[in-house]
Coordinates of C-alpha atoms in Angstrom, one line a residue:
X903 CA -24.8 -22.9 -12.0
X904 CA -23.8 -19.3 -11.9
X905 CA -23.8 -17.8 -8.4
X906 CA -24.1 -14.2 -9.4
X907 CA -23.4 -12.0 -12.5
X908 CA -21.1 -9.3 -11.1
X909 CA -20.8 -6.1 -13.2
X910 CA -21.0 -2.4 -12.6
X911 CA -24.2 -0.6 -14.0
X912 CA -23.9 -0.3 -17.8
X913 CA -20.6 -2.3 -17.7
X914 CA -21.9 -5.5 -19.1
X915 CA -19.9 -6.2 -22.2
X916 CA -21.4 -6.9 -25.6
X917 CA -20.6 -10.3 -27.1
X918 CA -16.9 -10.5 -28.3
X919 CA -16.3 -7.1 -26.6
X920 CA -13.5 -6.9 -24.0
X921 CA -13.5 -3.8 -21.8
X922 CA -10.1 -2.7 -20.6
X923 CA -10.0 -2.6 -16.8
X924 CA -7.0 -3.0 -14.6
X925 CA -6.1 -3.7 -11.0
X926 CA -3.8 -1.2 -9.2
X927 CA -1.8 -1.8 -6.1
X928 CA -1.0 1.7 -4.8
X929 CA 1.7 0.7 -2.4
X930 CA 3.8 2.5 0.2
X931 CA 7.1 1.5 -1.4
X932 CA 6.2 0.2 -4.8
X933 CA 3.0 0.4 -7.0
X934 CA 1.9 -2.0 -9.8
X935 CA -0.8 -2.2 -12.4
X936 CA -2.1 -5.6 -13.7
X937 CA -4.7 -6.7 -16.2
X938 CA -6.3 -9.9 -17.5
X939 CA -4.5 -10.9 -20.7
X940 CA -5.1 -14.2 -22.6
X941 CA -7.2 -15.6 -19.7
X942 CA -4.8 -14.9 -16.9
X943 CA -3.8 -11.9 -14.8
X944 CA -0.4 -10.4 -15.3
X945 CA 1.4 -7.2 -14.2
X946 CA 2.1 -4.7 -16.9
X947 CA 5.7 -3.6 -17.5
X948 CA 7.1 -0.2 -18.4
X949 CA 9.2 0.5 -21.5
X950 CA 12.2 -0.9 -19.7
X951 CA 10.4 -4.2 -18.8
X952 CA 10.1 -3.3 -15.1
X953 CA 6.6 -4.0 -13.6
X954 CA 7.4 -2.4 -10.2
X955 CA 7.1 1.3 -10.0
X956 CA 8.8 2.9 -6.9
X957 CA 6.2 5.0 -5.2
X958 CA 8.4 8.1 -5.3
X959 CA 7.9 11.5 -6.9
X960 CA 10.6 14.3 -7.2
X961 CA 9.4 17.8 -7.8
X962 CA 11.0 21.0 -9.1
X963 CA 9.7 24.4 -9.9
X964 CA 8.3 23.2 -13.2
X965 CA 6.4 20.4 -11.6
X966 CA 7.3 16.7 -11.7
X967 CA 11.1 16.3 -12.3
X968 CA 11.3 12.6 -11.8
X969 CA 8.9 9.7 -11.0
X970 CA 9.5 6.2 -10.0
X971 CA 13.0 4.7 -10.4
X972 CA 14.6 8.0 -11.5
X973 CA 13.1 9.8 -8.5
X974 CA 14.4 7.1 -6.2
X975 CA 17.9 7.7 -7.4
X976 CA 17.6 11.3 -6.1
X977 CA 16.0 10.5 -2.8
X978 CA 19.1 11.1 -0.9
X979 CA 20.3 14.3 -2.7
X980 CA 16.9 16.1 -2.6
X981 CA 15.0 14.7 0.4
X982 CA 12.6 17.7 0.9
X983 CA 11.3 17.5 -2.7
X984 CA 11.5 13.7 -3.3
X985 CA 8.4 12.3 -1.7
X986 CA 8.2 8.6 -0.8
X987 CA 5.9 6.5 1.4
X988 CA 3.1 9.0 0.7
X989 CA 0.5 6.3 1.4
X990 CA 1.3 6.8 5.1
X991 CA 0.0 10.4 5.0
X992 CA -3.2 9.7 2.9
X993 CA -6.2 11.0 4.9
X994 CA -4.0 11.9 7.9
X995 CA -4.0 15.1 9.8
X996 CA -0.9 16.8 11.4
X997 CA -2.0 15.3 14.7
X998 CA -2.0 11.8 13.2
X999 CA 1.5 11.9 11.8
X1000 CA 3.5 14.4 13.8
X1001 CA 5.3 11.6 15.6
X1002 CA 6.8 10.3 12.4
X1003 CA 10.3 11.4 11.5
X1004 CA 9.8 12.6 8.0
X1005 CA 12.4 14.7 5.9
X1006 CA 9.6 16.9 4.3
X1007 CA 8.4 20.4 5.0
X1008 CA 5.1 19.5 6.4
X1009 CA 2.4 22.2 7.0
X1010 CA 0.0 21.6 9.9
X1011 CA -3.1 22.8 8.1
X1012 CA -6.6 22.0 9.1
X1013 CA -7.7 18.6 7.6
X1014 CA -5.2 16.5 5.7
X1015 CA -1.5 17.4 6.2
X1016 CA 0.2 19.3 3.3
X1017 CA 3.7 19.2 2.0
X1018 CA 5.7 22.2 0.8
X1019 CA 7.8 21.4 -2.3
X1020 CA 9.7 23.3 -5.0
X1021 CA 6.6 22.9 -7.1
X1022 CA 4.4 24.5 -4.4
X1023 CA 2.2 23.0 -1.8
X1024 CA 1.1 19.4 -2.5
X1025 CA -1.4 17.2 -0.7
X1026 CA -0.8 13.5 -0.3
X1027 CA -3.8 13.0 -2.6
X1028 CA -2.0 15.0 -5.4
X1029 CA 1.3 13.0 -4.9
X1030 CA -0.6 9.7 -5.1
X1031 CA -2.5 11.0 -8.3
X1032 CA 0.8 11.5 -10.0
X1033 CA 1.7 7.9 -9.3
X1034 CA -1.7 6.7 -10.4
X1035 CA -1.5 8.8 -13.6
X1036 CA 1.8 7.1 -14.5
X1037 CA 0.3 3.7 -14.0
X1038 CA -2.8 4.6 -16.1
X1039 CA -0.7 5.8 -19.0
X1040 CA 1.4 2.6 -18.8
X1041 CA -1.7 0.4 -18.8
X1042 CA -3.3 2.3 -21.8
X1043 CA -0.2 2.2 -23.8
X1044 CA 0.3 -1.5 -23.1
X1045 CA -3.3 -2.5 -23.6
X1046 CA -3.8 -0.2 -26.6
X1047 CA -6.9 1.6 -25.5
X1048 CA -8.7 3.8 -22.9
X1049 CA -9.5 2.1 -19.5
X1050 CA -13.1 1.9 -18.5
X1051 CA -12.0 1.8 -14.9
X1052 CA -9.8 0.2 -12.3
X1053 CA -10.0 -1.7 -9.0
X1054 CA -7.6 0.0 -6.6
X1055 CA -6.5 -1.8 -3.4
X1056 CA -6.2 -0.3 0.0
X1057 CA -5.2 -1.8 3.4
X1058 CA -8.0 -3.5 5.1
X1059 CA -7.5 -1.2 8.1
X1060 CA -7.8 2.0 6.0
X1061 CA -10.5 4.2 7.6
X1062 CA -13.2 6.1 5.8
X1063 CA -11.0 9.2 5.3
X1064 CA -8.0 7.2 3.9
X1065 CA -10.4 5.4 1.5
X1066 CA -11.9 8.7 0.3
X1067 CA -8.5 10.2 -0.2
X1068 CA -7.6 7.2 -2.4
X1069 CA -10.7 7.7 -4.5
X1070 CA -9.9 11.4 -4.8
X1071 CA -6.4 10.6 -6.0
X1072 CA -7.8 8.3 -8.6
X1073 CA -10.3 10.9 -9.8
X1074 CA -7.4 13.4 -10.2
X1075 CA -5.5 10.8 -12.2
X1076 CA -8.4 10.5 -14.7
X1077 CA -9.2 6.9 -13.3
X1078 CA -12.8 5.7 -12.9
X1079 CA -12.8 3.6 -9.7
X1080 CA -14.8 0.4 -10.1
X1081 CA -14.1 -0.7 -6.6
X1082 CA -11.8 -0.2 -3.7
X1083 CA -10.6 -3.6 -2.7
X1084 CA -9.0 -4.5 0.6
X1085 CA -5.4 -5.8 -0.1
X1086 CA -5.6 -9.1 1.7
X1087 CA -8.8 -9.8 -0.1
X1088 CA -7.2 -9.1 -3.4
X1089 CA -4.5 -11.6 -2.5
X1090 CA -7.1 -14.3 -1.6
X1091 CA -8.7 -13.6 -5.0
X1092 CA -5.4 -14.3 -6.8
X1093 CA -4.7 -17.5 -4.8
X1094 CA -8.3 -18.7 -4.8
X1095 CA -9.0 -18.4 -8.5
X1096 CA -5.5 -19.3 -9.8
X1097 CA -4.9 -22.2 -7.4
X1098 CA -8.5 -23.4 -6.8
X1099 CA -8.0 -23.3 -3.0
X1100 CA -10.9 -24.1 -0.7
X1101 CA -11.1 -23.6 3.0
X1102 CA -10.3 -20.9 5.7
X1103 CA -7.1 -18.9 5.2
X1104 CA -5.3 -16.1 6.9
X1105 CA -3.8 -13.4 4.7
X1106 CA -0.8 -11.9 6.4
X1107 CA 0.1 -8.6 4.6
X1108 CA 3.1 -6.8 5.7
X1109 CA 4.0 -4.0 3.2
X1110 CA 6.3 -0.9 3.3
X1111 CA 3.9 1.2 5.5
X1112 CA 1.0 -0.9 6.6
X1113 CA 0.1 -4.3 8.2
X1114 CA -3.2 -6.2 7.5
X1115 CA -4.4 -9.5 8.7
X1116 CA -7.6 -11.0 7.3
X1117 CA -9.4 -14.3 7.8
X1118 CA -11.3 -15.6 4.8
X1119 CA -13.4 -18.5 3.9
X1120 CA -13.1 -19.6 0.2
X1121 CA -15.8 -22.0 -1.0
X1122 CA -17.4 -22.7 -4.4
X1123 CA -16.6 -19.3 -5.8
X1124 CA -17.6 -17.3 -2.7
X1125 CA -14.9 -15.3 -0.9
X1126 CA -16.2 -14.3 2.5
X1127 CA -14.1 -12.2 4.8
X1128 CA -14.7 -13.5 8.4
X1129 CA -12.6 -10.8 10.1
X1130 CA -9.9 -8.2 9.4
X1131 CA -7.5 -6.3 11.5
X1132 CA -4.0 -4.7 11.5
X1133 CA -2.3 -1.4 11.8
X1134 CA -2.2 1.2 9.1
X1135 CA 1.0 2.8 10.6
X1136 CA 3.2 -0.4 10.8
X1137 CA 5.3 -1.7 8.0
X1138 CA 8.8 -2.1 6.5
X1139 CA 9.5 1.6 6.9
X1140 CA 9.4 1.1 10.7
X1141 CA 11.9 -1.7 10.4
X1142 CA 14.2 0.5 8.7
X1143 CA 13.8 3.3 11.3
X1144 CA 14.4 0.8 14.1
X1145 CA 17.6 -0.3 12.4
X1146 CA 18.7 3.2 11.8
X1147 CA 18.2 4.1 15.5
X1148 CA 20.4 1.1 16.4
X1149 CA 23.1 2.2 13.9
X1150 CA 23.0 5.9 15.3
X1151 CA 23.4 4.4 18.8
X1152 CA 26.4 2.2 17.8
X1153 CA 28.2 5.0 15.9
X1154 CA 27.4 7.6 18.7
X1155 CA 25.9 9.8 16.1
X1156 CA 23.2 12.5 16.5
X1157 CA 21.8 15.5 14.7
X1158 CA 21.9 14.2 11.2
X1159 CA 20.4 16.5 8.6
X1160 CA 17.5 15.4 6.4
X1161 CA 19.8 14.3 3.5
X1162 CA 22.1 12.2 5.8
X1163 CA 19.1 10.6 7.5
X1164 CA 17.7 9.6 4.1
X1165 CA 21.1 8.1 3.2
X1166 CA 21.2 6.2 6.5
X1167 CA 17.7 4.8 6.0
X1168 CA 18.7 3.7 2.5
X1169 CA 21.7 1.9 3.9
X1170 CA 19.6 0.3 6.6
X1171 CA 17.1 -1.0 4.1
X1172 CA 20.0 -2.4 2.0
X1173 CA 21.3 -4.2 5.1
X1174 CA 17.8 -5.6 6.0
X1175 CA 17.4 -7.0 2.5
X1176 CA 21.0 -8.4 2.4
X1177 CA 20.4 -10.3 5.7
X1178 CA 17.6 -12.2 4.0
X1179 CA 20.3 -13.8 1.9
X1180 CA 23.4 -13.9 4.2
X1181 CA 24.3 -14.1 7.9
X1182 CA 26.1 -10.8 8.3
X1183 CA 26.5 -7.4 6.6
X1184 CA 28.6 -4.3 7.0
X1185 CA 26.8 -0.9 7.0
X1186 CA 29.3 1.5 5.4
X1187 CA 28.9 4.9 7.0
X1188 CA 31.5 6.3 4.6
X1189 CA 28.6 6.5 2.1
X1190 CA 26.9 9.2 4.1
X1191 CA 28.0 12.7 3.1
X1192 CA 29.7 14.7 5.8
X1193 CA 30.1 12.0 8.4
X1194 CA 33.3 12.0 10.3
X1195 CA 34.8 11.5 13.8
X1196 CA 34.2 7.8 13.7
X1197 CA 37.6 6.6 14.7
X1198 CA 36.1 4.2 17.2
X1199 CA 34.7 2.2 14.2
X1200 CA 37.9 0.7 12.7
X1201 CA 37.0 -2.8 11.4
X1202 CA 36.7 -1.9 8.7
X1203 CA 36.9 1.8 9.1
X1204 CA 33.6 3.7 9.6
X1205 CA 31.6 0.5 9.2
X1206 CA 29.2 -1.2 11.5
X1207 CA 28.7 -5.1 11.4
X1208 CA 25.2 -6.4 11.8
X1209 CA 24.2 -10.0 11.8
X1210 CA 20.9 -11.8 11.7
X1211 CA 20.7 -12.3 15.6
X1212 CA 21.1 -8.4 16.0
X1213 CA 18.5 -7.8 13.4
X1214 CA 16.1 -10.2 15.2
X1215 CA 16.6 -8.4 18.5
X1216 CA 15.9 -5.0 16.8
X1217 CA 12.8 -6.2 14.9
X1218 CA 11.2 -8.6 17.4
X1219 CA 8.9 -6.0 19.0
X1220 CA 7.6 -4.9 15.6
X1221 CA 6.9 -8.5 14.5
X1222 CA 5.2 -9.2 17.8
X1223 CA 2.8 -6.3 17.2
X1224 CA 1.7 -8.0 13.9
X1225 CA 1.2 -11.3 15.7
X1226 CA -0.9 -9.7 18.5
X1227 CA -3.1 -8.2 15.8
X1228 CA -3.3 -11.6 14.2
X1229 CA -4.4 -13.2 17.4
X1230 CA -7.1 -10.6 17.9
X1231 CA -8.4 -11.1 14.4
X1232 CA -8.5 -14.9 14.8
X1233 CA -10.5 -14.3 17.9
X1234 CA -12.9 -12.0 16.0
X1235 CA -13.4 -14.7 13.4
X1236 CA -13.8 -17.4 16.1
X1237 CA -11.2 -19.5 14.5
X1238 CA -8.2 -21.2 16.1
X1239 CA -4.8 -21.3 14.3
X1240 CA -4.8 -25.0 13.8
X1241 CA -8.3 -24.7 12.1
X1242 CA -6.7 -22.7 9.3
X1243 CA -6.1 -24.4 6.0
X1244 CA -3.2 -22.1 5.3
X1245 CA -1.5 -18.7 5.7
X1246 CA -0.8 -16.6 2.7
X1247 CA 2.1 -14.1 2.8
X1248 CA 1.8 -10.7 1.0
X1249 CA 4.0 -7.7 0.8
X1250 CA 7.7 -7.2 0.3
X1251 CA 8.5 -7.2 4.1
X1252 CA 7.3 -10.9 4.3
X1253 CA 10.6 -11.8 2.4
X1254 CA 12.4 -11.4 5.7
X1255 CA 13.2 -14.9 7.1
X1256 CA 12.5 -13.4 10.6
X1257 CA 9.0 -12.7 9.5
X1258 CA 8.5 -16.0 7.9
X1259 CA 9.8 -17.9 10.9
X1260 CA 7.6 -15.9 13.3
X1261 CA 4.5 -16.5 11.2
X1262 CA 5.2 -20.2 10.8
X1263 CA 5.6 -20.6 14.5
X1264 CA 2.5 -18.6 15.4
X1265 CA 0.2 -20.3 13.0
X1266 CA 1.8 -23.7 13.3
X1267 CA 2.2 -24.2 9.6
X1268 CA 4.5 -23.1 6.8
X1269 CA 3.1 -20.1 5.0
X1270 CA 2.2 -20.0 1.3
X1271 CA 4.2 -17.7 -1.0
X1272 CA 4.1 -19.4 -4.4
X1273 CA 2.8 -16.1 -6.0
X1274 CA 5.3 -13.2 -5.9
X1275 CA 4.3 -11.3 -2.7
X1276 CA 5.0 -8.0 -4.4
X1277 CA 2.6 -8.8 -7.3
X1278 CA -0.2 -10.8 -5.8
X1279 CA -2.4 -7.9 -4.7
X1280 CA -2.2 -6.3 -8.1
X1281 CA -3.0 -9.6 -9.7
X1282 CA -6.1 -10.2 -7.5
X1283 CA -7.3 -6.7 -8.2
X1284 CA -7.0 -7.3 -12.0
X1285 CA -9.2 -10.4 -11.7
X1286 CA -11.8 -8.4 -9.8
X1287 CA -11.6 -5.5 -12.2
X1288 CA -12.2 -7.8 -15.2
X1289 CA -15.3 -9.2 -13.5
X1290 CA -16.7 -5.7 -12.6
X1291 CA -16.1 -4.6 -16.2
X1292 CA -18.5 -7.3 -17.4
X1293 CA -15.8 -9.5 -19.1
X1294 CA -16.4 -12.6 -17.0
X1295 CA -17.8 -15.5 -19.1
X1296 CA -21.3 -16.7 -18.3
X1297 CA -21.2 -19.6 -15.9
X1298 CA -17.8 -18.7 -14.4
X1299 CA -19.0 -16.2 -11.9
X1300 CA -18.0 -15.7 -8.3
X1301 CA -19.0 -13.6 -5.3
X1302 CA -16.8 -11.5 -3.2
X1303 CA -18.0 -10.6 0.4
X1304 CA -15.7 -8.1 2.0
X1305 CA -16.1 -6.5 5.5
X1306 CA -16.0 -3.2 7.1
X1307 CA -12.6 -2.8 9.2
X1308 CA -13.9 -0.4 11.9
X1309 CA -17.1 0.1 13.7
X1310 CA -19.4 2.9 12.8
X1311 CA -21.7 4.8 15.2
X1312 CA -22.8 8.1 16.5
X1313 CA -22.4 10.2 19.7
X1314 CA -25.1 10.0 22.4
X1315 CA -25.4 12.1 25.5
X1316 CA -22.4 12.0 27.7
X1317 CA -19.9 11.9 24.9
X1318 CA -20.5 8.1 24.5
X1319 CA -20.2 6.2 21.1
X1320 CA -23.1 4.1 20.1
X1321 CA -22.2 1.5 17.6
X1322 CA -24.6 1.1 14.6
X1323 CA -22.5 -1.1 12.3
X1324 CA -20.0 -3.3 14.1
X1325 CA -16.6 -4.0 12.6
X1326 CA -16.3 -7.1 10.4
X1327 CA -19.9 -6.6 9.0
X1328 CA -20.1 -7.9 5.4
X1329 CA -20.2 -5.2 2.8
X1330 CA -22.4 -3.7 1.4
X1331 CA -24.4 -3.2 4.7
X1332 CA -27.2 -1.1 6.1
X1333 CA -28.3 -0.8 9.7
X1334 CA -30.8 1.4 11.5
X1335 CA -31.5 2.3 15.1
X1336 CA -34.0 4.5 16.9
X1337 CA -33.1 7.3 19.1
X1338 CA -35.2 10.0 21.0
X1339 CA -35.0 13.5 22.3
X1340 CA -33.3 14.5 25.6
X1341 CA -35.2 17.7 26.5
X1342 CA -38.9 18.7 26.4
X1343 CA -39.9 20.6 23.3
X1344 CA -36.6 19.8 21.6
X1345 CA -36.9 20.6 17.9
X1346 CA -33.5 19.8 16.5
X1347 CA -30.9 17.1 16.9
X1348 CA -27.2 17.1 16.1
X1349 CA -26.0 13.8 14.5
X1350 CA -22.3 13.2 15.1
X1351 CA -21.0 10.2 13.1
X1352 CA -17.8 8.5 14.5
X1353 CA -15.6 5.6 13.6
X1354 CA -13.7 3.3 16.0
X1355 CA -13.9 0.7 18.7
X1356 CA -13.6 3.0 21.8
X1357 CA -16.5 3.7 24.1
X1358 CA -15.8 7.5 24.3
X1359 CA -16.4 9.7 21.2
X1360 CA -13.2 11.7 22.1
X1361 CA -11.2 8.5 21.6
X1362 CA -12.7 7.6 18.2
X1363 CA -12.4 9.4 14.8
X1364 CA -14.9 12.0 14.0
X1365 CA -16.3 11.5 10.4
X1366 CA -19.1 14.0 10.0
X1367 CA -21.8 16.1 11.7
X1368 CA -25.3 17.1 10.4
X1369 CA -28.6 18.4 11.9
X1370 CA -32.1 17.1 11.8
X1371 CA -34.4 20.1 12.2
X1372 CA -38.0 21.0 12.5
X1373 CA -38.9 18.1 14.9
X1374 CA -42.3 18.7 16.3
X1375 CA -42.1 19.8 20.0
X1376 CA -42.7 16.9 22.2
X1377 CA -42.1 15.6 25.7
X1378 CA -38.6 14.3 26.1
X1379 CA -38.3 10.7 25.0
X1380 CA -41.5 10.8 22.9
X1381 CA -40.0 11.5 19.5
X1382 CA -38.7 8.6 17.5
X1383 CA -35.6 9.4 15.3
X1384 CA -34.5 6.5 13.1
X1385 CA -30.8 6.9 12.0
X1386 CA -29.7 4.7 9.1
X1387 CA -26.2 3.8 8.2
X1388 CA -25.3 2.5 4.7
X1389 CA -21.9 1.5 3.6
X1390 CA -21.2 0.7 -0.1
X1391 CA -18.9 -1.9 -1.5
X1392 CA -16.0 0.5 -1.3
X1393 CA -16.5 0.9 2.4
X1394 CA -17.8 4.5 2.0
X1395 CA -20.6 5.7 4.2
X1396 CA -23.8 7.6 4.0
X1397 CA -26.1 8.4 7.0
X1398 CA -29.7 9.5 7.2
X1399 CA -32.0 10.5 10.0
X1400 CA -35.8 10.7 10.1
X1401 CA -38.4 11.6 12.7
X1402 CA -40.9 8.7 12.1
X1403 CA -44.1 10.7 13.1
X1404 CA -43.7 13.8 11.0
X1405 CA -41.4 12.2 8.3
X1406 CA -38.9 15.1 8.7
X1407 CA -35.5 13.8 7.5
X1408 CA -32.0 14.8 6.8
X1409 CA -29.0 12.9 5.4
X1410 CA -25.3 13.2 4.6
X1411 CA -22.9 11.3 2.4
X1412 CA -19.8 11.3 4.5
X1413 CA -16.9 13.2 2.9
X1414 CA -14.3 13.0 5.7
X1415 CA -12.7 16.2 6.8
X1416 CA -9.3 14.9 5.7
X1417 CA -10.5 14.3 2.2
X1418 CA -10.8 17.0 -0.6
X1419 CA -14.1 18.9 -1.1
X1420 CA -15.8 18.7 -4.4
X1421 CA -14.7 22.3 -5.2
X1422 CA -11.1 21.5 -4.5
X1423 CA -11.3 18.4 -6.7
X1424 CA -12.9 20.4 -9.5
X1425 CA -10.3 23.1 -9.3
X1426 CA -7.5 20.5 -9.4
X1427 CA -9.1 18.9 -12.4
X1428 CA -9.6 22.3 -14.1
X1429 CA -6.0 23.1 -13.4
X1430 CA -4.9 19.8 -14.9
X1431 CA -6.9 20.4 -18.0
X1432 CA -5.6 23.9 -18.4
X1433 CA -2.0 22.7 -18.0
X1434 CA -2.4 19.6 -20.3
X1435 CA -0.6 21.3 -23.2
X1436 CA 2.2 22.6 -21.0
X1437 CA 2.6 19.2 -19.3
X1438 CA 2.9 17.5 -22.7
X1439 CA 5.6 20.0 -23.8
X1440 CA 7.5 19.5 -20.6
X1441 CA 7.3 15.7 -20.9
X1442 CA 8.5 15.9 -24.6
X1443 CA 11.5 18.1 -23.4
X1444 CA 12.4 15.7 -20.7
X1445 CA 12.3 12.7 -23.1
X1446 CA 14.5 14.5 -25.6
X1447 CA 17.0 15.4 -22.9
X1448 CA 17.1 11.7 -21.7
X1449 CA 17.6 10.4 -25.2
X1450 CA 20.3 13.0 -25.8
X1451 CA 22.2 12.0 -22.6
X1452 CA 22.1 8.4 -23.5
X1453 CA 23.5 9.1 -27.0
X1454 CA 26.3 11.3 -25.6
X1455 CA 27.3 8.5 -23.2
X1456 CA 27.2 5.9 -26.0
X1457 CA 29.3 8.0 -28.3
X1458 CA 31.8 8.8 -25.5
X1459 CA 32.1 5.1 -24.7
X1460 CA 32.6 4.1 -28.4
X1461 CA 35.3 6.7 -28.9
X1462 CA 37.2 5.6 -25.8
X1463 CA 37.2 2.0 -27.2
X1464 CA 37.7 2.4 -30.9
X1465 CA 38.7 6.0 -31.8
X1466 CA 41.6 4.5 -33.7
X1467 CA 39.2 3.4 -36.5
X1468 CA 38.7 7.0 -37.5
X1469 CA 40.9 9.4 -39.3
X1470 CA 41.4 12.9 -37.9
X1471 CA 38.8 14.4 -40.2
X1472 CA 36.1 11.9 -39.1
X1473 CA 37.0 12.3 -35.5
X1474 CA 36.6 16.2 -35.8
X1475 CA 33.1 15.7 -37.4
X1476 CA 31.9 13.5 -34.6
X1477 CA 33.5 15.8 -31.9
X1478 CA 31.8 18.8 -33.4
X1479 CA 28.4 17.1 -33.5
X1480 CA 29.0 15.8 -29.9
X1481 CA 29.7 19.4 -28.7
X1482 CA 26.6 20.7 -30.6
X1483 CA 24.4 18.2 -28.8
X1484 CA 26.0 18.9 -25.4
X1485 CA 25.5 22.6 -25.8
X1486 CA 21.9 22.1 -26.9
X1487 CA 21.0 20.6 -23.6
X1488 CA 21.5 24.0 -22.1
X1489 CA 18.8 25.5 -24.4
X1490 CA 15.9 23.6 -22.9
X1491 CA 14.3 23.6 -26.4
X1492 CA 12.9 20.2 -27.5
X1493 CA 13.4 20.7 -31.3
X1494 CA 16.9 22.0 -30.9
X1495 CA 17.9 19.0 -28.8
X1496 CA 16.2 16.5 -31.3
X1497 CA 17.9 18.2 -34.3
X1498 CA 21.4 18.0 -32.6
X1499 CA 20.7 14.3 -31.7
X1500 CA 19.9 13.5 -35.3
X1501 CA 23.1 15.3 -36.5
X1502 CA 25.2 13.3 -34.1
X1503 CA 23.5 10.0 -35.0
X1504 CA 24.1 10.7 -38.7
X1505 CA 27.7 11.6 -37.9
X1506 CA 28.4 8.3 -36.2
X1507 CA 26.7 5.9 -38.7
X1508 CA 30.0 5.2 -40.5
X1509 CA 31.8 4.9 -37.1
X1510 CA 29.2 2.4 -36.0
X1511 CA 29.6 0.3 -39.2
X1512 CA 33.4 0.2 -38.7
X1513 CA 33.1 -0.9 -35.1
X1514 CA 30.7 -3.7 -36.2
X1515 CA 33.2 -4.9 -38.8
X1516 CA 35.9 -5.0 -36.2
X1517 CA 33.7 -6.9 -33.8
X1518 CA 32.9 -9.5 -36.4
X1519 CA 36.6 -9.8 -37.5
X1520 CA 37.6 -10.5 -33.9
X1521 CA 34.9 -13.1 -33.6
X1522 CA 36.1 -15.0 -36.7
X1523 CA 39.9 -14.7 -36.2
X1524 CA 41.5 -18.1 -36.1
X1525 CA 38.5 -20.1 -37.2
X1526 CA 38.1 -22.0 -40.5
X1527 CA 34.9 -22.3 -42.6
X1528 CA 33.8 -25.6 -41.0
X1529 CA 34.0 -24.2 -37.5
X1530 CA 32.1 -21.1 -38.5
X1531 CA 29.4 -23.3 -40.0
X1532 CA 29.2 -25.5 -36.8
X1533 CA 28.9 -22.3 -34.7

């Protein structure tokens, strides 16, 4: 018997029609896109066969210079314009992140923090939109059609402003968001459906920039989140920073510039990953530009040796923070560690043996990691997206019950926070509570919506303010104002207030102050449409330049190996074509570069045939016909 037919309005697919929907894991370090294909979820690769896209964008005066792997290669050389770990800045103000040591030029503007780049001022929403746009294009090219929508995952502990910023980024990228899905829940979906697991499970998700812990009950197609917790500012990046601080102390270094600090962090990440496979590793400071006066490091020169024991001492405090959050979440769910059926590991940082050992010891059982921890979130999101698009076969339905990560309430007299919807309430949810006036004859009331677990409003996050006016003058305490909170399946909030006697009411859909206004979104979309042709031309130029550089390298390598196959006249023809293509790269004209590439390709056709003949001759030398037939 079907439990529930889950589909967005107007998304129910006609018979034999499959709507294209994807799951996107917009990660701190890496991002992925996945889809249901041939009955199972799989991550979609780029043209080079790579499913993982580094969440890195490099900007220049023309706009995006590099994205993904190519941008990652330049992260040390251009630290101020190569943006990584942007997820940590989503929906955050200057006050939220000014303690972070970041190499960017940050602008402490009101609302969400901004970044000054060579391409102009960029918000975290715009940077994330560039990453999402690349994933959308990959999906549409792979699947062969336009997407009807996507399920995008977010950390369970993302607050309202961070969730809204994620939706804004998707909108800028031309993606219709079917659902924002908590990352641990997405992992549970992947394990629950693919492996037919039943019971109560902990999802321990330690990624590059965030940590989430969720307790879920899986039973007969129902995924119920019992409790969730974590830290949206704790992840693998913090392990790298802690290790970098240790290296600086050992090497007696200080005052590194932004580029040097980026290089050091890359070396520390490399060391952290290497120590997952071996007992010790040398961090080579010779690889940092401009570092000298390290005579005290002489075994080997300018290197620092680190082993697993030292790494454990550096990282123990950070791992302990994840375990404290896990203990609190278990308490919220009223579950003891031994009552769990299993623990699922999610996120690249869980590859660290230190983390796996700590999790195993804390929960008293070996964790599950049979699905790639880097891919599991995207896979679960793809399964959910397929359902919401209306592609699920009849009789094979399931129900997903997520929860709200932080309590929602409003300010009462004295600056106190009155909780209306407590944390870990199942989504979607609506709650109402009655309030009254404070003064005689009071005709208006300010409604201040807040989010958090603290008792004082000043210690929680302010989400929105609105006024209920034209209340009939009454004695203090006589008016009855009913305030209703509603949270949708994405975790986004709307609040209404009504004076029950007169019927006067007011309402607001909470657009956090750290999100973008509708006007800003509209202007960005308009700018994107107006620049579409220019963007296509710039993309074509970059593609032509990359192809030309590959061809030049291939010809250079071939000449170095087999130039003796050519007579002087043939060599001169190839050399002239080579120089013509090399010079064309300075023109920045797509057609000129393409023409020069074609000329060089034609000039080397005979050379390529000669090289092929030589290769075959070498392979056959010394063999008789019978040996060749056997081969």
